[in-house]
XYZ file of C-alpha atoms in Angstrom:
338
model
C 83.263 86.513 -9.854
C 79.951 85.274 -8.492
C 78.087 87.665 -6.247
C 77.361 86.109 -2.867
C 73.665 86.171 -1.985
C 73.140 87.540 1.504
C 70.809 85.406 3.579
C 68.016 87.295 5.354
C 68.535 87.723 9.076
C 66.488 85.627 11.438
C 63.887 87.567 13.400
C 63.718 87.774 17.184
C 60.663 88.969 19.133
C 60.641 89.737 22.840
C 57.861 91.301 24.887
C 58.122 92.685 28.397
C 55.379 94.029 30.636
C 55.840 97.648 31.748
C 54.425 97.009 35.214
C 56.840 96.975 38.133
C 60.486 97.991 38.048
C 62.927 96.302 35.693
C 65.454 94.507 37.875
C 69.101 93.553 37.959
C 67.883 90.087 36.942
C 66.249 91.544 33.811
C 69.504 93.338 32.991
C 71.896 90.406 33.523
C 69.582 87.770 32.077
C 68.194 89.690 29.118
C 68.752 93.402 28.513
C 72.530 93.462 28.319
C 72.417 90.511 25.918
C 69.868 92.193 23.646
C 72.417 94.742 22.453
C 74.637 91.846 21.337
C 71.885 90.572 19.041
C 71.045 93.739 17.125
C 73.678 93.312 14.387
C 73.065 89.603 13.838
C 69.250 89.492 13.939
C 66.179 91.557 13.053
C 64.857 92.298 16.539
C 61.496 93.542 17.785
C 61.090 94.574 21.415
C 57.529 95.184 22.491
C 56.370 96.887 25.684
C 53.287 94.716 26.111
C 50.814 97.121 27.692
C 47.867 95.032 26.456
C 49.025 92.154 28.647
C 49.416 94.555 31.570
C 45.691 95.308 31.861
C 44.773 91.756 32.898
C 45.472 93.347 36.304
C 43.849 96.703 37.127
C 46.199 99.605 36.318
C 46.251 103.314 37.080
C 46.054 104.813 33.547
C 48.522 107.662 34.128
C 50.985 105.328 35.864
C 50.725 102.775 33.056
C 51.617 105.411 30.448
C 54.610 106.519 32.549
C 55.702 102.924 33.062
C 55.652 102.253 29.308
C 57.877 105.270 28.619
C 60.159 104.322 31.524
C 60.579 100.802 30.152
C 61.345 102.103 26.661
C 63.910 104.547 28.086
C 65.612 101.752 30.035
C 65.767 99.604 26.895
C 67.589 102.364 25.015
C 69.802 103.271 27.993
C 70.842 99.606 28.252
C 72.242 99.688 24.731
C 69.362 98.970 22.356
C 69.617 101.140 19.227
C 66.116 102.181 18.031
C 67.434 102.366 14.460
C 68.738 98.800 14.506
C 65.780 97.388 16.462
C 62.051 97.978 16.441
C 60.990 99.174 19.904
C 57.269 99.847 20.244
C 54.154 99.739 22.421
C 51.978 96.694 21.765
C 48.725 98.694 21.987
C 49.813 100.937 19.099
C 49.723 97.998 16.669
C 46.051 96.906 16.613
C 46.834 93.764 14.599
C 47.950 92.156 17.882
C 44.357 92.176 19.110
C 42.931 91.162 15.718
C 45.207 88.146 15.365
C 44.637 87.161 19.004
C 40.896 86.879 18.340
C 41.484 84.717 15.263
C 43.931 82.472 17.138
C 41.438 82.147 20.023
C 39.354 80.211 17.541
C 42.262 77.805 16.982
C 43.086 77.276 20.664
C 41.423 74.689 22.894
C 40.084 75.339 26.379
C 42.052 72.404 27.742
C 45.305 73.934 26.523
C 44.619 77.188 28.349
C 43.479 75.406 31.511
C 46.902 73.746 31.728
C 48.788 77.059 31.776
C 50.555 77.263 35.148
C 50.854 81.067 35.081
C 47.065 81.396 34.892
C 46.812 79.362 38.082
C 49.523 81.448 39.766
C 48.020 84.799 38.770
C 44.509 83.680 39.699
C 45.760 82.928 43.200
C 47.379 86.378 43.452
C 44.373 88.250 42.015
C 41.446 86.190 43.268
C 39.101 89.212 43.068
C 39.776 89.709 39.337
C 40.003 86.363 37.524
C 38.996 87.771 34.158
C 38.774 86.212 30.693
C 41.833 88.165 29.555
C 43.901 86.509 32.275
C 42.746 83.141 30.942
C 43.347 83.846 27.246
C 46.457 86.024 27.414
C 48.683 83.097 26.263
C 46.816 83.389 22.947
C 47.651 87.093 22.776
C 51.242 86.104 23.513
C 51.112 83.664 20.602
C 49.713 86.442 18.390
C 52.570 88.745 19.469
C 55.071 86.175 18.248
C 53.368 84.848 15.113
C 52.355 88.308 13.850
C 55.978 89.056 12.914
C 56.928 85.660 11.454
C 59.293 85.291 14.393
C 62.092 82.725 14.180
C 63.401 82.976 17.740
C 61.959 84.010 21.112
C 64.302 84.666 24.080
C 62.722 82.789 26.971
C 63.403 81.556 30.462
C 62.258 78.249 31.854
C 59.002 79.812 33.101
C 57.984 80.751 29.533
C 58.576 77.399 27.801
C 54.937 76.408 28.201
C 53.743 79.554 26.430
C 56.189 79.105 23.558
C 55.051 75.508 23.107
C 51.443 76.716 22.897
C 52.468 79.283 20.268
C 54.134 76.525 18.251
C 51.067 74.270 18.561
C 48.725 77.048 17.401
C 50.978 77.920 14.445
C 51.213 74.292 13.353
C 47.455 73.823 13.756
C 46.687 76.919 11.641
C 49.279 75.948 9.037
C 47.810 72.443 8.918
C 44.469 73.899 7.840
C 45.565 76.797 5.596
C 49.087 76.002 4.428
C 52.353 77.767 5.196
C 51.087 80.937 6.896
C 53.099 81.301 10.115
C 56.750 80.711 10.912
C 56.905 78.165 13.729
C 59.129 79.834 16.360
C 61.941 78.311 18.382
C 63.267 79.375 21.778
C 66.437 81.428 21.972
C 68.635 80.673 24.940
C 71.405 83.271 25.340
C 74.951 82.014 25.795
C 75.760 84.823 28.209
C 73.866 85.511 31.416
C 73.063 84.209 34.853
C 69.877 83.346 36.678
C 69.548 86.005 39.366
C 67.536 85.000 42.410
C 65.550 86.907 45.030
C 67.692 88.596 47.673
C 65.313 87.438 50.414
C 64.218 84.061 48.995
C 67.244 82.883 46.999
C 65.527 79.697 45.847
C 63.145 81.874 43.753
C 63.977 83.955 40.685
C 64.312 87.712 41.224
C 61.005 89.212 40.079
C 59.811 92.796 39.614
C 56.360 91.759 40.853
C 57.702 90.747 44.293
C 58.204 93.073 47.312
C 60.816 95.786 46.687
C 63.362 94.519 49.228
C 63.679 91.229 47.315
C 65.128 92.756 44.138
C 67.498 95.439 42.909
C 65.851 97.722 40.370
C 67.906 99.014 37.452
C 67.111 102.568 38.584
C 67.891 102.018 42.292
C 70.261 104.631 43.734
C 73.666 103.458 45.101
C 72.619 103.842 48.738
C 69.505 101.725 48.095
C 71.574 99.030 46.372
C 73.989 98.901 49.328
C 71.132 98.653 51.827
C 69.413 95.835 49.960
C 72.697 93.987 49.477
C 73.573 94.178 53.176
C 70.167 92.743 54.025
C 70.433 89.939 51.459
C 69.931 86.470 52.903
C 73.118 84.429 53.340
C 73.851 82.071 56.254
C 75.878 82.050 59.473
C 79.168 80.331 58.629
C 80.907 83.129 56.663
C 82.168 80.797 53.909
C 82.024 82.125 50.339
C 81.630 78.922 48.315
C 79.446 78.317 45.271
C 76.919 75.704 46.391
C 73.407 76.589 45.133
C 71.746 73.674 46.933
C 73.196 74.223 50.419
C 74.162 77.931 50.221
C 71.636 79.489 47.813
C 71.985 83.040 49.174
C 75.781 83.169 48.961
C 75.726 81.399 45.574
C 73.272 83.983 44.232
C 75.534 86.869 45.272
C 78.525 85.062 43.755
C 76.591 84.647 40.475
C 75.829 88.379 40.396
C 79.451 89.320 41.060
C 80.718 86.830 38.477
C 78.268 88.029 35.799
C 79.181 91.690 36.292
C 82.931 91.429 36.984
C 83.923 88.436 34.876
C 85.535 86.757 37.912
C 85.237 82.990 38.129
C 83.546 81.372 41.127
C 86.936 80.016 42.189
C 88.496 83.506 42.100
C 85.610 84.985 44.094
C 85.879 82.245 46.702
C 89.661 82.718 46.976
C 89.225 86.491 47.344
C 86.450 86.591 49.952
C 86.156 83.219 51.715
C 86.594 83.548 55.481
C 86.754 87.363 55.419
C 83.183 87.926 56.532
C 80.021 88.468 54.542
C 80.125 92.239 55.106
C 83.169 92.716 52.880
C 81.808 90.255 50.312
C 78.403 91.973 50.126
C 80.090 95.379 49.748
C 82.076 94.016 46.799
C 78.889 92.735 45.153
C 77.200 96.100 45.747
C 80.216 97.914 44.226
C 80.012 95.794 41.073
C 76.236 96.376 40.732
C 76.574 100.131 41.239
C 79.400 100.328 38.678
C 77.362 98.368 36.098
C 74.149 100.365 36.559
C 75.649 103.866 36.886
C 76.142 104.517 33.128
C 72.685 103.091 32.374
C 71.082 105.376 34.960
C 72.940 108.407 33.603
C 71.829 107.635 30.032
C 68.293 106.955 31.266
C 68.088 110.403 32.853
C 69.116 112.004 29.544
C 66.665 109.964 27.462
C 63.658 110.290 29.765
C 64.076 114.073 29.839
C 63.943 114.285 26.020
C 60.221 113.937 25.314
C 60.590 114.779 21.620
C 63.137 111.994 21.140
C 60.941 109.455 22.948
C 57.968 110.403 20.790
C 60.092 109.997 17.664
C 61.221 106.524 18.754
C 57.655 105.598 19.679
C 56.157 106.735 16.363
C 58.903 105.152 14.270
C 58.675 101.852 16.140
C 54.883 101.663 15.810
C 55.054 102.463 12.097
C 57.700 99.837 11.341
C 55.992 97.172 13.471
C 52.611 97.941 11.875
C 54.041 97.468 8.373
C 55.287 93.975 9.252
C 52.065 93.111 11.072
C 49.905 94.283 8.147
C 51.828 91.997 5.796
C 51.033 88.949 7.932
C 47.411 89.939 8.443
C 46.783 90.329 4.695
C 47.722 86.666 4.343
C 45.742 85.549 7.406
C 42.578 87.438 6.385
C 42.672 85.981 2.893
C 43.208 82.433 4.181
C 40.270 82.460 6.613
C 37.888 84.092 4.136
C 37.646 87.739 5.249
C 36.856 90.338 2.596
C 39.911 92.271 1.263
C 41.050 95.114 3.479
C 43.492 97.954 2.843
C 45.000 100.493 5.225
């Protein structure tokens, strides 16, 4: 009987900044889906603290935010044994490869990046070189691990395309060095919009009243939900173009309860937005309660967090070193050993 050869798993890389509070949108759109990937793929989840410093940070708060983000990852269902969860700054090859890839990236490409324009407008007093070149660091994050797939939203497509262009350009000069990554678009999830501006995506960098944080207490969730923008006609119908606020709340309820839009409309249409908003709040509270409980346990266990942190950095560094040995040799650097 022939022995079946097991194909290697494809590798997924995802990076998230530790600044701000992870939101309900992060949970529905990404975090809860990550735990579904850990048996099928080799997954790396990086808390990208190097990206965070393009904006001035309080050092103590940044360290706390990194640990908080890691704790939320684990509380949301990510197994540190099945995944590599680590801080970007603890793997110095990210910075080394970013410098090399800077030399294979054109100014015109970076000038076209829409997020640079957006962030420059928000931080006009600190338009630094890192803000301009951070898409190259993002490319290094991905290419360093020979990543096959990158979970992205529509706002990150431009950065992934740049990563692909850089990889193909480098490979064109030096041969097959980097895996050219593709986008991963999860089958499960919903696009969660701002509670106050429902035509915009819910974002942790926006004012607090516009989003629900994963760690928000039940009374805070209820208050924010009651203040969520709807309209004045009391109809609960899914119509994103004409009723974006109501449609957003319906999407949240559907994603967390499994109810169809038709069932939600049949249940709540004409009964007043108060009852409907309370139902959405109930579903959010029920979904986040076990995560918050697990988070409290994890964040209180400093020894466990340090163990996860050290193990993740060690495993990520081993993969990164393997890629950098190849890159250094190709571009003509002298041999280097750890």
